[in-house]
């Protein structure tokens, strides 16, 4: 089922990659997973993880080691390639303008997966290793200057702006390496395949088996006397953006579900996300009702919501959380949408959560980027940060999720959550509420299930929101909805450091590979598309990589609070900017990571030596060597 | 009412205990009591509520949780229990009724029965008590009135009565006078203390002068002053007049690379001077260094005390909100309002200045003299930020060198002009460093917080005087019968400073007097800072090209560092004309070394610095773990955090969303802590017969750090039962904790099969098979390190486990 690959080759690769060789020390990667090791919050935690940054990055980890007879120089000039990665262009004498270290000269290698810059003049050599998937656009800056330099800017999806320059090529027919790069950075626009389809790595774990809807529903106790699992959407006929397996109230037959679908935008009917193991209060999600300007009603839909309420004997009320600001919800009536009127839905209470749409979020992140990159104005930092409203949006999302969790847990009341289409804000709210309510989702595998279920299977449009391999960087469908969600999760982990099995590195790795296009997990927009593209057969799952080395992603503080509900403080006073993700200015930290690794090695050596010389001289502090965060 | 009367009889016996479990201090009287009160727990304590009994004595408001263990009547008295508030730290008393909120003053009368009692404290705590319907109304009203009457709104003289209430009893006086001081820290009081410090830091070429033994040369300097060996006392005496308050340049610290740090006040301009004076001054300034002296100007960039006071009061208002109206800054304006307090700006400027000085010192072989107008505020901040060894450091640079604690804290509320929380700014700076380099400190956030709170308690000799001279007078030591000439005495203690009934004041460092063991345990990082640890280190800084440039210049130059720029102005020593040979020389060179940029360049230089090549050689002084490198903080806006644990602990909104938790549900971290304690004990038992040297404690054996390294653990007596209060903010809806506990035991047999069970389960595994690793070592394990050591050294196995657990515990307590 998975990509074919011989076990033998796997074994040899893996074993060779694990040697703590000096060679691997001399390379530095600036991919985000590396930097995460220094992330501020993780400084305490990452001490224990024992994972050195070079080991964290999949690129380096799985690289086939170049045999000893190969001259070292070539080893240094070029990246170590992934399976099926091929070099497409190499350019010497390219200048990279690092905003912190300054300009430096080196060699750029472009493969079908990455851009690799190495400056040999420095010791240790400087390396920039950038998956092309992260590039949002490439722009030629100005015209050739008097000295004959041409300059290129790479705007990245992760908030970095990289600038390069090289001499004007004498052979005018020859393309600049950055024009070559464009081809592979935007494979979809250029009729090429995304690299994930070529990536041939085989992992011992199979991440595609992490989520099985039926067993997940079973874990929640579904089916039971009030809820059943239906296959009505087996061929994505009722709703093409929903998964094939849905949980619905028992007393609504499949035929009626289809009529309800007609009244909900994009056919996204209310379905069960989570059920409280004791009170049977539920979290259900859907899209907006097609009320329109005339206030249309649907008997089936009203009956359906009543059935959801009746399934929970503890309460005679149903809360409908509309994630939008009420003005936006009302404006949607003009487009045929709208919200449930309390006349039509007896016993239901409608609450607006004031969360803004994807365009506002995109604009907020853009402002944030302006504030943090490339310069930070110290004296006005906080007010500048405030003016981006990023933290305020985070707060509103968390506050909304908190209200949902509180209604379910404390009020024992079932809730229905929707926004307009029910695939952006709704996913944020339901998954955050589930994270607060159910400790299972706070484990590594549980969180993977949560993402697979609430985000991937329920049709968050990753392809559109991220724009994998698409050169159209101004596409209005792009928005940092998922990043915002991960940021919210990070805020939760900050407030409850012992409640999550995963560490910050886990979250950062997820975000890194959201862009990298190395794994198939975040490709496509819906389950249907993923099936059509045969994603599980043709690509590797991110969870394969993560679950094969869980120790890198495990929070050493984790204590299994099985029956605890988390109620975070959502005041802005207690939210923080997630620095390593939102401030990509810390290229120095990559260097730092490398130094830390050297330190570790030295200490290890010292300890080994002293251990062999005297039995008692060994110092145990190795395991607690701190990873220094800041300079 | 009769019962109420009866309550106030107590304190007849020295070890009296109220019937409801309050452990009174000797002589302490319970004035009022209310039962069935619930106390709101802060986020640190786990949020939620705990019910118990509320007391008001004439010293504190005490709260005893219902099921707290019976106090040990024979233990030494502890001033404040975990839930107590000293009356002197209360700032406002507010009651919340059915529909209203009222500020209670000593004279106010209530027309309703309060449901909630809120105490706003000077140290930014907000303590909230909720009265149950079952609490008798009379008790509610009486205790509110009693607290309002006794909490002492600031007025002169109230401090003394508070001191008497706390420490005035015969038993307490006796107890205090028998108390031995912590000999593990340097108190910097006598010449021998300084001698020890000179020796510790390896500073040769300096001697201790006792010219100021009777405070005749400078009233605010300590008795012992460290000056260059080659300067004679007679020469020294002539220099005092040239400095404000006679605070001449004197040695503070030597960097391990050989640079010396000096402090001095600014020059007196209007004094007639002779040629000899100048020579003397130069000798003092250059100390034992021949090459270079940099005078760092502190007044220019750093906030004035008035600035700090304004910023702090704004920060206070922002964090607490308007108490009487319960209005606080709206959330969407929080960040910009925080910015407009400038508190973080000031913290940053202090840290920046300290970093500059640290960079200079690192260069080696030069003298850095910090100059401030009166050398009693920012000099303390910068000077101590550069150094290490926290507790002794504060003693040296603040308490002994004459920071005006007394005026700056303004206990009597009679001198608002002088009030400025300079020391709190310093604590904030330390917290910033701590949060950026948590592993480089032995102290924890809890320690800083405790110190922060103690400042607001007018009980400690450390803070109740402005300099050593005043402190000596207070304690009436023999040999200090020096009578002041200028009326200090009356200013200080308007009532009667030499009243023999004054209780002896303890030092703030006497922590066991202030806090329970439970809280004190959290003062130190369980995992000691990594060795080598002479100064705080910062791994990767490297040589500093700029300072090389400086050392190129002619020996004997004096530079001024001001606003981040080096210069060597001719008028540095204000009474000099530029006629001296030395000066001319350096002046000529000035063109090249002028505008040597300060920190920004230094940091940039670091970024560009080449890293030493050979891996093997890097264990030398140039290596990545160079112990002599300073701990440079990141100063960019986003890196400066707000000390939430301190400033926001009382904030209303933080408590807005709490749920009752079952009180008997111990926090998993508490369970861990207990297990850690047991493991520690076990380890001690194992280690004792086997090793003679205290290898175990090698990491903490440095005398400069907070506490003695090897405090004997109370073996066999695991830590007292955890307070039932410390559940996290999580509601429980499941099986009692026993299930978790039993599952732990279940894990023991299969021996750490996954990552987190080693926290719990490994103890017994290690017990049975000491050579087993806790690394699960699956086929793709990536933890090649230290396997060899583990099997070779079974005991390190324990230590690793323990340190990991301890790390967990500490992190939890810091972050919670």
CSV table of N, CA, C and O in Angstrom, one decimal, chain B residues 375-441:
chain,number,residue,atom,x,y,z
B,375,UNK,N,25.9,57.4,43.3
B,375,UNK,CA,26.4,56.0,43.4
B,375,UNK,C,25.6,55.2,44.4
B,375,UNK,O,26.1,54.3,45.0
B,376,UNK,N,24.3,55.5,44.4
B,376,UNK,CA,23.6,54.7,45.4
B,376,UNK,C,22.3,54.0,44.8
B,376,UNK,O,21.6,53.4,45.5
B,377,UNK,N,22.1,54.2,43.5
B,377,UNK,CA,20.9,53.6,42.9
B,377,UNK,C,21.3,52.7,41.7
B,377,UNK,O,21.4,51.5,41.8
B,378,UNK,N,21.4,53.4,40.6
B,378,UNK,CA,21.7,52.6,39.4
B,378,UNK,C,23.0,51.9,39.5
B,378,UNK,O,23.2,50.8,38.8
B,379,UNK,N,23.9,52.4,40.2
B,379,UNK,CA,25.2,51.7,40.4
B,379,UNK,C,25.0,50.4,40.9
B,379,UNK,O,25.6,49.4,40.5
B,380,UNK,N,24.1,50.3,41.9
B,380,UNK,CA,23.8,49.0,42.5
B,380,UNK,C,23.2,48.0,41.5
B,380,UNK,O,23.6,46.9,41.4
B,381,UNK,N,22.3,48.6,40.6
B,381,UNK,CA,21.7,47.7,39.6
B,381,UNK,C,22.7,47.1,38.7
B,381,UNK,O,22.8,45.9,38.5
B,382,UNK,N,23.4,48.0,38.1
B,382,UNK,CA,24.3,47.6,37.0
B,382,UNK,C,25.5,46.7,37.6
B,382,UNK,O,25.8,45.7,37.1
B,383,UNK,N,26.0,47.2,38.7
B,383,UNK,CA,27.1,46.5,39.3
B,383,UNK,C,26.7,45.1,39.7
B,383,UNK,O,27.5,44.1,39.5
B,384,UNK,N,25.5,44.9,40.2
B,384,UNK,CA,25.2,43.6,40.6
B,384,UNK,C,24.7,42.7,39.4
B,384,UNK,O,24.8,41.5,39.5
B,385,UNK,N,24.2,43.3,38.4
B,385,UNK,CA,23.8,42.5,37.2
B,385,UNK,C,25.0,41.9,36.6
B,385,UNK,O,24.9,40.9,35.9
B,386,UNK,N,26.1,42.5,36.7
B,386,UNK,CA,27.3,42.0,36.1
B,386,UNK,C,27.8,40.7,36.8
B,386,UNK,O,28.4,39.9,36.2
B,387,UNK,N,27.5,40.7,38.1
B,387,UNK,CA,28.2,39.7,38.9
B,387,UNK,C,27.3,38.4,39.1
B,387,UNK,O,26.3,38.3,38.5
B,388,UNK,N,27.8,37.6,40.0
B,388,UNK,CA,27.1,36.3,40.3
B,388,UNK,C,27.0,36.1,41.8
B,388,UNK,O,27.6,36.9,42.6
B,389,UNK,N,26.3,35.1,42.2
B,389,UNK,CA,26.3,34.7,43.6
B,389,UNK,C,25.3,35.6,44.3
B,389,UNK,O,25.6,36.5,45.1
B,390,UNK,N,24.0,35.3,44.0
B,390,UNK,CA,23.0,36.3,44.2
B,390,UNK,C,22.9,36.9,45.6
B,390,UNK,O,22.9,38.1,45.8
B,391,UNK,N,22.8,36.0,46.6
B,391,UNK,CA,22.4,36.5,47.9
B,391,UNK,C,23.5,37.4,48.5
B,391,UNK,O,23.3,38.4,49.0
B,392,UNK,N,24.8,36.9,48.4
B,392,UNK,CA,25.9,37.6,48.9
B,392,UNK,C,26.0,38.9,48.1
B,392,UNK,O,26.4,40.0,48.6
B,393,UNK,N,25.7,38.8,46.8
B,393,UNK,CA,25.8,39.9,45.9
B,393,UNK,C,24.9,41.1,46.4
B,393,UNK,O,25.3,42.2,46.5
B,394,UNK,N,23.7,40.7,46.7
B,394,UNK,CA,22.7,41.8,47.1
B,394,UNK,C,23.2,42.3,48.4
B,394,UNK,O,23.2,43.5,48.6
B,395,UNK,N,23.7,41.5,49.2
B,395,UNK,CA,24.3,41.9,50.5
B,395,UNK,C,25.4,42.9,50.3
B,395,UNK,O,25.5,44.0,50.9
B,396,UNK,N,26.3,42.6,49.3
B,396,UNK,CA,27.4,43.4,49.1
B,396,UNK,C,27.1,44.7,48.4
B,396,UNK,O,27.4,45.8,48.8
B,397,UNK,N,26.4,44.6,47.2
B,397,UNK,CA,26.2,45.8,46.4
B,397,UNK,C,25.0,46.6,46.8
B,397,UNK,O,24.9,47.8,46.4
B,398,UNK,N,24.1,46.1,47.5
B,398,UNK,CA,23.0,46.9,47.9
B,398,UNK,C,23.0,47.2,49.4
B,398,UNK,O,23.0,48.4,49.8
B,399,UNK,N,22.9,46.2,50.2
B,399,UNK,CA,22.8,46.4,51.6
B,399,UNK,C,24.0,47.1,52.2
B,399,UNK,O,23.8,48.2,52.8
B,400,UNK,N,25.2,46.6,51.9
B,400,UNK,CA,26.3,47.2,52.5
B,400,UNK,C,26.8,48.5,51.8
B,400,UNK,O,27.4,49.3,52.4
B,401,UNK,N,26.6,48.5,50.5
B,401,UNK,CA,27.2,49.7,49.9
B,401,UNK,C,26.2,50.9,49.9
B,401,UNK,O,26.4,51.9,49.3
B,402,UNK,N,25.2,50.7,50.7
B,402,UNK,CA,24.4,51.9,51.0
B,402,UNK,C,23.3,52.3,50.0
B,402,UNK,O,23.1,53.5,49.7
B,403,UNK,N,22.6,51.3,49.5
B,403,UNK,CA,21.4,51.6,48.7
B,403,UNK,C,20.4,52.1,49.8
B,403,UNK,O,20.2,51.5,50.8
B,404,UNK,N,19.7,53.2,49.5
B,404,UNK,CA,18.8,53.7,50.4
B,404,UNK,C,17.5,53.0,50.5
B,404,UNK,O,16.5,53.5,50.1
B,405,UNK,N,17.6,51.7,50.9
B,405,UNK,CA,16.4,50.9,51.0
B,405,UNK,C,15.3,51.7,51.8
B,405,UNK,O,14.1,51.7,51.4
B,406,UNK,N,15.7,52.2,52.9
B,406,UNK,CA,14.8,52.8,53.8
B,406,UNK,C,14.0,53.9,53.1
B,406,UNK,O,12.8,54.0,53.2
B,407,UNK,N,14.7,54.8,52.4
B,407,UNK,CA,14.0,55.9,51.8
B,407,UNK,C,13.3,55.4,50.5
B,407,UNK,O,12.2,55.9,50.2
B,408,UNK,N,13.9,54.5,49.8
B,408,UNK,CA,13.4,54.1,48.5
B,408,UNK,C,12.1,53.3,48.7
B,408,UNK,O,11.2,53.4,47.9
B,409,UNK,N,12.0,52.6,49.7
B,409,UNK,CA,10.8,51.8,49.9
B,409,UNK,C,9.8,52.6,50.6
B,409,UNK,O,8.6,52.5,50.5
B,410,UNK,N,10.2,53.5,51.4
B,410,UNK,CA,9.3,54.5,52.1
B,410,UNK,C,8.3,53.8,53.0
B,410,UNK,O,7.1,53.9,52.8
B,411,UNK,N,8.8,53.0,53.9
B,411,UNK,CA,7.9,52.3,54.8
B,411,UNK,C,7.0,53.2,55.5
B,411,UNK,O,5.8,52.9,55.8
B,412,UNK,N,7.5,54.3,55.9
B,412,UNK,CA,6.7,55.2,56.7
B,412,UNK,C,5.7,56.0,56.0
B,412,UNK,O,4.9,56.8,56.5
B,413,UNK,N,5.8,56.0,54.6
B,413,UNK,CA,5.0,56.8,53.8
B,413,UNK,C,5.2,58.3,54.2
B,413,UNK,O,4.2,59.1,54.1
B,414,UNK,N,6.3,58.7,54.6
B,414,UNK,CA,6.5,60.0,55.0
B,414,UNK,C,7.5,60.7,54.1
B,414,UNK,O,7.9,61.9,54.3
B,415,UNK,N,7.9,60.1,53.1
B,415,UNK,CA,8.9,60.7,52.2
B,415,UNK,C,8.7,60.2,50.8
B,415,UNK,O,9.5,59.5,50.2
B,416,UNK,N,7.6,60.7,50.2
B,416,UNK,CA,7.2,60.2,48.9
B,416,UNK,C,8.2,60.6,47.8
B,416,UNK,O,8.3,60.0,46.8
B,417,UNK,N,8.9,61.7,48.1
B,417,UNK,CA,9.8,62.2,47.1
B,417,UNK,C,10.9,61.2,46.8
B,417,UNK,O,11.4,61.0,45.7
B,418,UNK,N,11.4,60.5,47.8
B,418,UNK,CA,12.5,59.6,47.7
B,418,UNK,C,12.1,58.2,47.2
B,418,UNK,O,13.0,57.4,46.9
B,419,UNK,N,10.8,58.0,47.3
B,419,UNK,CA,10.4,56.6,47.0
B,419,UNK,C,10.7,56.2,45.6
B,419,UNK,O,10.3,56.9,44.7
B,420,UNK,N,11.3,55.1,45.4
B,420,UNK,CA,11.5,54.6,44.1
B,420,UNK,C,11.9,53.1,44.2
B,420,UNK,O,12.9,52.8,44.9
B,421,UNK,N,11.2,52.2,43.5
B,421,UNK,CA,11.5,50.8,43.7
B,421,UNK,C,12.7,50.4,42.8
B,421,UNK,O,12.5,49.6,41.9
B,422,UNK,N,13.8,50.9,43.1
B,422,UNK,CA,15.0,50.6,42.3
B,422,UNK,C,15.3,49.1,42.4
B,422,UNK,O,15.7,48.4,41.5
B,423,UNK,N,15.2,48.6,43.7
B,423,UNK,CA,15.5,47.3,43.9
B,423,UNK,C,14.5,46.3,43.1
B,423,UNK,O,14.9,45.3,42.6
B,424,UNK,N,13.3,46.7,43.1
B,424,UNK,CA,12.3,45.9,42.3
B,424,UNK,C,12.7,45.9,40.8
B,424,UNK,O,12.5,44.9,40.2
B,425,UNK,N,13.2,47.0,40.4
B,425,UNK,CA,13.7,47.0,39.0
B,425,UNK,C,14.8,46.0,38.8
B,425,UNK,O,14.9,45.3,37.8
B,426,UNK,N,15.7,46.0,39.8
B,426,UNK,CA,16.8,45.1,39.7
B,426,UNK,C,16.2,43.6,39.7
B,426,UNK,O,16.7,42.8,38.9
B,427,UNK,N,15.3,43.4,40.6
B,427,UNK,CA,14.7,42.0,40.6
B,427,UNK,C,14.1,41.6,39.2
B,427,UNK,O,14.2,40.5,38.8
B,428,UNK,N,13.5,42.6,38.6
B,428,UNK,CA,12.9,42.4,37.3
B,428,UNK,C,14.0,42.0,36.3
B,428,UNK,O,13.8,41.1,35.5
B,429,UNK,N,15.1,42.8,36.4
B,429,UNK,CA,16.2,42.5,35.5
B,429,UNK,C,16.7,41.1,35.7
B,429,UNK,O,17.0,40.3,34.7
B,430,UNK,N,16.8,40.7,36.9
B,430,UNK,CA,17.3,39.3,37.2
B,430,UNK,C,16.3,38.3,36.7
B,430,UNK,O,16.7,37.3,36.1
B,431,UNK,N,15.0,38.6,36.8
B,431,UNK,CA,14.0,37.7,36.3
B,431,UNK,C,14.1,37.6,34.8
B,431,UNK,O,14.0,36.5,34.2
B,432,UNK,N,14.4,38.7,34.1
B,432,UNK,CA,14.6,38.6,32.6
B,432,UNK,C,15.7,37.7,32.3
B,432,UNK,O,15.6,36.8,31.4
B,433,UNK,N,16.8,37.8,33.0
B,433,UNK,CA,18.0,36.9,32.8
B,433,UNK,C,17.6,35.5,33.1
B,433,UNK,O,17.9,34.6,32.3
B,434,UNK,N,16.9,35.3,34.2
B,434,UNK,CA,16.5,34.0,34.6
B,434,UNK,C,15.6,33.4,33.5
B,434,UNK,O,15.7,32.2,33.2
B,435,UNK,N,14.7,34.1,32.9
B,435,UNK,CA,13.8,33.5,32.0
B,435,UNK,C,14.5,33.3,30.7
B,435,UNK,O,14.0,32.4,29.9
B,436,UNK,N,15.5,34.0,30.4
B,436,UNK,CA,16.3,33.7,29.2
B,436,UNK,C,17.3,32.6,29.4
B,436,UNK,O,17.6,31.9,28.4
B,437,UNK,N,17.8,32.5,30.5
B,437,UNK,CA,18.8,31.4,30.8
B,437,UNK,C,18.4,30.7,32.0
B,437,UNK,O,19.1,30.7,33.1
B,438,UNK,N,17.3,30.0,32.0
B,438,UNK,CA,16.9,29.3,33.3
B,438,UNK,C,17.9,28.4,33.8
B,438,UNK,O,18.0,28.2,35.0
B,439,UNK,N,18.7,27.8,33.0
B,439,UNK,CA,19.6,26.8,33.5
B,439,UNK,C,20.9,27.4,34.1
B,439,UNK,O,21.7,26.6,34.6
B,440,UNK,N,21.1,28.6,34.0
B,440,UNK,CA,22.3,29.2,34.5
B,440,UNK,C,22.1,29.8,35.9
B,440,UNK,O,23.0,30.4,36.4
B,441,UNK,N,21.0,29.6,36.5
B,441,UNK,CA,20.8,30.1,37.8
B,441,UNK,C,20.5,29.0,38.8
B,441,UNK,O,19.8,28.0,38.4
